[in-house]
CSV table of C-alpha atoms in Angstrom, one decimal:
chain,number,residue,atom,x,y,z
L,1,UNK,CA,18.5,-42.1,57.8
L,2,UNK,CA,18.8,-38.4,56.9
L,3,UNK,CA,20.8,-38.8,53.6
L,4,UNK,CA,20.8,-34.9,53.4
L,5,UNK,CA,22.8,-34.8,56.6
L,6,UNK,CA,25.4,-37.5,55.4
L,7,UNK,CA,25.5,-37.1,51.1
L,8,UNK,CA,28.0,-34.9,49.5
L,9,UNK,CA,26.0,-32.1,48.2
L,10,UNK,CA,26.0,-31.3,44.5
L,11,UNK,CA,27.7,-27.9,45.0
L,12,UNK,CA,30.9,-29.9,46.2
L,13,UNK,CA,30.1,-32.9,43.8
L,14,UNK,CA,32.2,-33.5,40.9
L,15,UNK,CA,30.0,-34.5,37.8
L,16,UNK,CA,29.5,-34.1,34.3
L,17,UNK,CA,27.0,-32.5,31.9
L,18,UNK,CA,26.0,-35.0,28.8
L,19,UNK,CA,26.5,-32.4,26.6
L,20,UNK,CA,30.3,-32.1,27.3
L,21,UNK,CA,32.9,-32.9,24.9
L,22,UNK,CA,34.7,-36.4,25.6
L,23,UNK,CA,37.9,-34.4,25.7
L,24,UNK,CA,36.2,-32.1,28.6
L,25,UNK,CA,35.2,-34.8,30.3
L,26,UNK,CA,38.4,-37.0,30.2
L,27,UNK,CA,40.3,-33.5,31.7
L,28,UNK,CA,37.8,-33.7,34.7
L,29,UNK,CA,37.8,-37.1,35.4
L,30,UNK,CA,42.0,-36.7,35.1
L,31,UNK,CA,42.3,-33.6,37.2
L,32,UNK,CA,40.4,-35.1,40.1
L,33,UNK,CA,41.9,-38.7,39.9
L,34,UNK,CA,38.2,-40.2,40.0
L,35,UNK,CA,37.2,-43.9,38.2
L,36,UNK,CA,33.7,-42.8,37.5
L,37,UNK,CA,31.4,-39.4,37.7
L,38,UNK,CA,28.0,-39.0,37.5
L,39,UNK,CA,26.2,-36.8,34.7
L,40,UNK,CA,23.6,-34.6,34.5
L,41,UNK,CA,21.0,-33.3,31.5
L,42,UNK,CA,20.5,-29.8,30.8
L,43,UNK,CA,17.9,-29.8,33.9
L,44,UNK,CA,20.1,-31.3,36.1
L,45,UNK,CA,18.4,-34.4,36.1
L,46,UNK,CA,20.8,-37.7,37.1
L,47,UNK,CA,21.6,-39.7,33.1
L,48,UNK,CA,24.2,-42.4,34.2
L,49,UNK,CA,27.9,-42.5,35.2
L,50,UNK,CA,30.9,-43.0,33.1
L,51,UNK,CA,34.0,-44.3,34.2
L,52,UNK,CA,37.3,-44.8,33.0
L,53,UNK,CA,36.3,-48.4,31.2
L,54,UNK,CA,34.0,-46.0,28.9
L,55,UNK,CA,36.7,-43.7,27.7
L,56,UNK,CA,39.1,-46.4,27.2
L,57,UNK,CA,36.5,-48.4,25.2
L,58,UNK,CA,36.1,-45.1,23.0
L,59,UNK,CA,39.6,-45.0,22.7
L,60,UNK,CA,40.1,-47.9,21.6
L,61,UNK,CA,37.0,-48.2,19.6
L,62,UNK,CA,38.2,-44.9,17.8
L,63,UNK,CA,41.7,-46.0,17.5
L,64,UNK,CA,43.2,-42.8,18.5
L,65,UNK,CA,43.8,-40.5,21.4
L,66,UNK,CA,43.6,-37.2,19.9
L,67,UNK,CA,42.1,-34.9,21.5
L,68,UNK,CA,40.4,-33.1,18.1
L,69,UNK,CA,38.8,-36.2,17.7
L,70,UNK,CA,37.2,-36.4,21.1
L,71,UNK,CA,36.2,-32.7,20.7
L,72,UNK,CA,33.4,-34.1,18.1
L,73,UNK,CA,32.1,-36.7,20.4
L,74,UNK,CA,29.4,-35.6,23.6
L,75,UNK,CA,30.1,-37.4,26.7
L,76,UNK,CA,26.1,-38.6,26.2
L,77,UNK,CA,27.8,-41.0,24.1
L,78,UNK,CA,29.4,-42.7,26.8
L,79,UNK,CA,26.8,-42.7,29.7
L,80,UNK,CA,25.7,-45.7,31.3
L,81,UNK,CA,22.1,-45.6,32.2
L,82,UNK,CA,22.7,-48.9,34.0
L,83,UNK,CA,25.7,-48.1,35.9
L,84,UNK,CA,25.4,-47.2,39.1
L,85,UNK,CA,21.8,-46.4,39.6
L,86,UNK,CA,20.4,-42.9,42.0
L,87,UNK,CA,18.5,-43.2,45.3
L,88,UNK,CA,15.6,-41.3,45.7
L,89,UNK,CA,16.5,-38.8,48.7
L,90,UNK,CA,13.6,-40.2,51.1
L,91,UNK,CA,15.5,-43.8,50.9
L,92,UNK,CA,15.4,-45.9,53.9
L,93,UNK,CA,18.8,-47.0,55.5
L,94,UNK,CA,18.2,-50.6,53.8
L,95,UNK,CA,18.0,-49.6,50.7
L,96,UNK,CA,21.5,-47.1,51.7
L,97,UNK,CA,23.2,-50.2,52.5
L,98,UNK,CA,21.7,-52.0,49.8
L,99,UNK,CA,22.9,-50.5,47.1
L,100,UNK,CA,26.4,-49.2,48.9
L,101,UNK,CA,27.7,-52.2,48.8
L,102,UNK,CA,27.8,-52.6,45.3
L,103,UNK,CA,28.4,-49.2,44.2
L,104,UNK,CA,31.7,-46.8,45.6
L,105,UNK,CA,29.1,-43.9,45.5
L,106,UNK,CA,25.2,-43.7,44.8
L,107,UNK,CA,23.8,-40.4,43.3
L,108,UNK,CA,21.3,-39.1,45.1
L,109,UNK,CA,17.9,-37.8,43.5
L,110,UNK,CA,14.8,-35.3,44.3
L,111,UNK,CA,11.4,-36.4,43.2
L,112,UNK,CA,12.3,-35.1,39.9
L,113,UNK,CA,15.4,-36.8,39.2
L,114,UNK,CA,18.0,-34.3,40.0
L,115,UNK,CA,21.3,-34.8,41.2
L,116,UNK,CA,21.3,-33.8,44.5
L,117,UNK,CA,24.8,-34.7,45.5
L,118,UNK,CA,26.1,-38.4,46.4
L,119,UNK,CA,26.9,-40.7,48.8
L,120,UNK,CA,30.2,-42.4,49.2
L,121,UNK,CA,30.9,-45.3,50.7
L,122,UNK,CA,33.1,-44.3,53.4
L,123,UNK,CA,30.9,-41.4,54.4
L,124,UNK,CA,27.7,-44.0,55.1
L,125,UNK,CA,30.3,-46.3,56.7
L,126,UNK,CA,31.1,-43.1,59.3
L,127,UNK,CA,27.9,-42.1,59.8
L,128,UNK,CA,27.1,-45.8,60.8
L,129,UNK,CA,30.2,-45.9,63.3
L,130,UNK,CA,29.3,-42.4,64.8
L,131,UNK,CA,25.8,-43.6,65.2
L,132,UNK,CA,26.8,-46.9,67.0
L,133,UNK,CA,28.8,-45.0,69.0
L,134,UNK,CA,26.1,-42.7,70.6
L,135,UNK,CA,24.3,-45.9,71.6
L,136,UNK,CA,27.6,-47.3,73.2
């Protein structure tokens, strides 16, 4: 499986950089309507994901929403190392399937760890029906 051919590349990837503001990345999350984004280091390398859950949990952990007080707080606060773990870019179409149907979207990795882009679920689910279909 050519993931390069089927991922969304990181150029039109929406993600985050850990060094962010948790006001910054509430807007981006907000503006594009998304549950979770990846994030990135300073290198580009894949850290974790956050999702909504996280910034409500801050919120609520914080007891306020004001926005002055997320502006001294660093998304890197709120990423999940655990939550929703990268492919390598070389993955086989088991592990693909493997670990899309647990997760709406895997991050995709080079050797080195950087986001390359992602794959979402409904873009390895059409690559699969196209595929079946030239066997037909």
């Amino acid at each position: 499986m050519n993931l390069a051919k089927i991922m969304i590349p990181k150029v039109s990837t929406v993600f985050l950089r850990e060094n962010q503001t948790v006001r910054q990345g509430w807007e981006v999350m907000h503006r594009h309507g998304y549950t979770a984004i990846p994030v990135v280091d300073g290198e580009g390398r894949y850290v974790g994901t956050v999702s909504e859950g996280d910034f409500l949990n801050f919120v609520m952990a914080a007891g306020t929403t004001d926005t002055q007080h997320m502006e001294h707080h660093r998304v890197t606060e709120l990423v999940r190392k655990d939550f929703c773990p990268s492919l390598q870019i070389d993955a086989d179409r088991e592990q693909v399937i493997a670990f899309i149907l647990e997760q709406n979207f895997v991050p995709i990795v080079d050797s080195r760890g950087a986001l390359c882009g992602i794959l979402t679920r409904r873009g390895v689910i059409q690559y699969l029906a196209e595929e079946l279909a030239v066997r037909s």
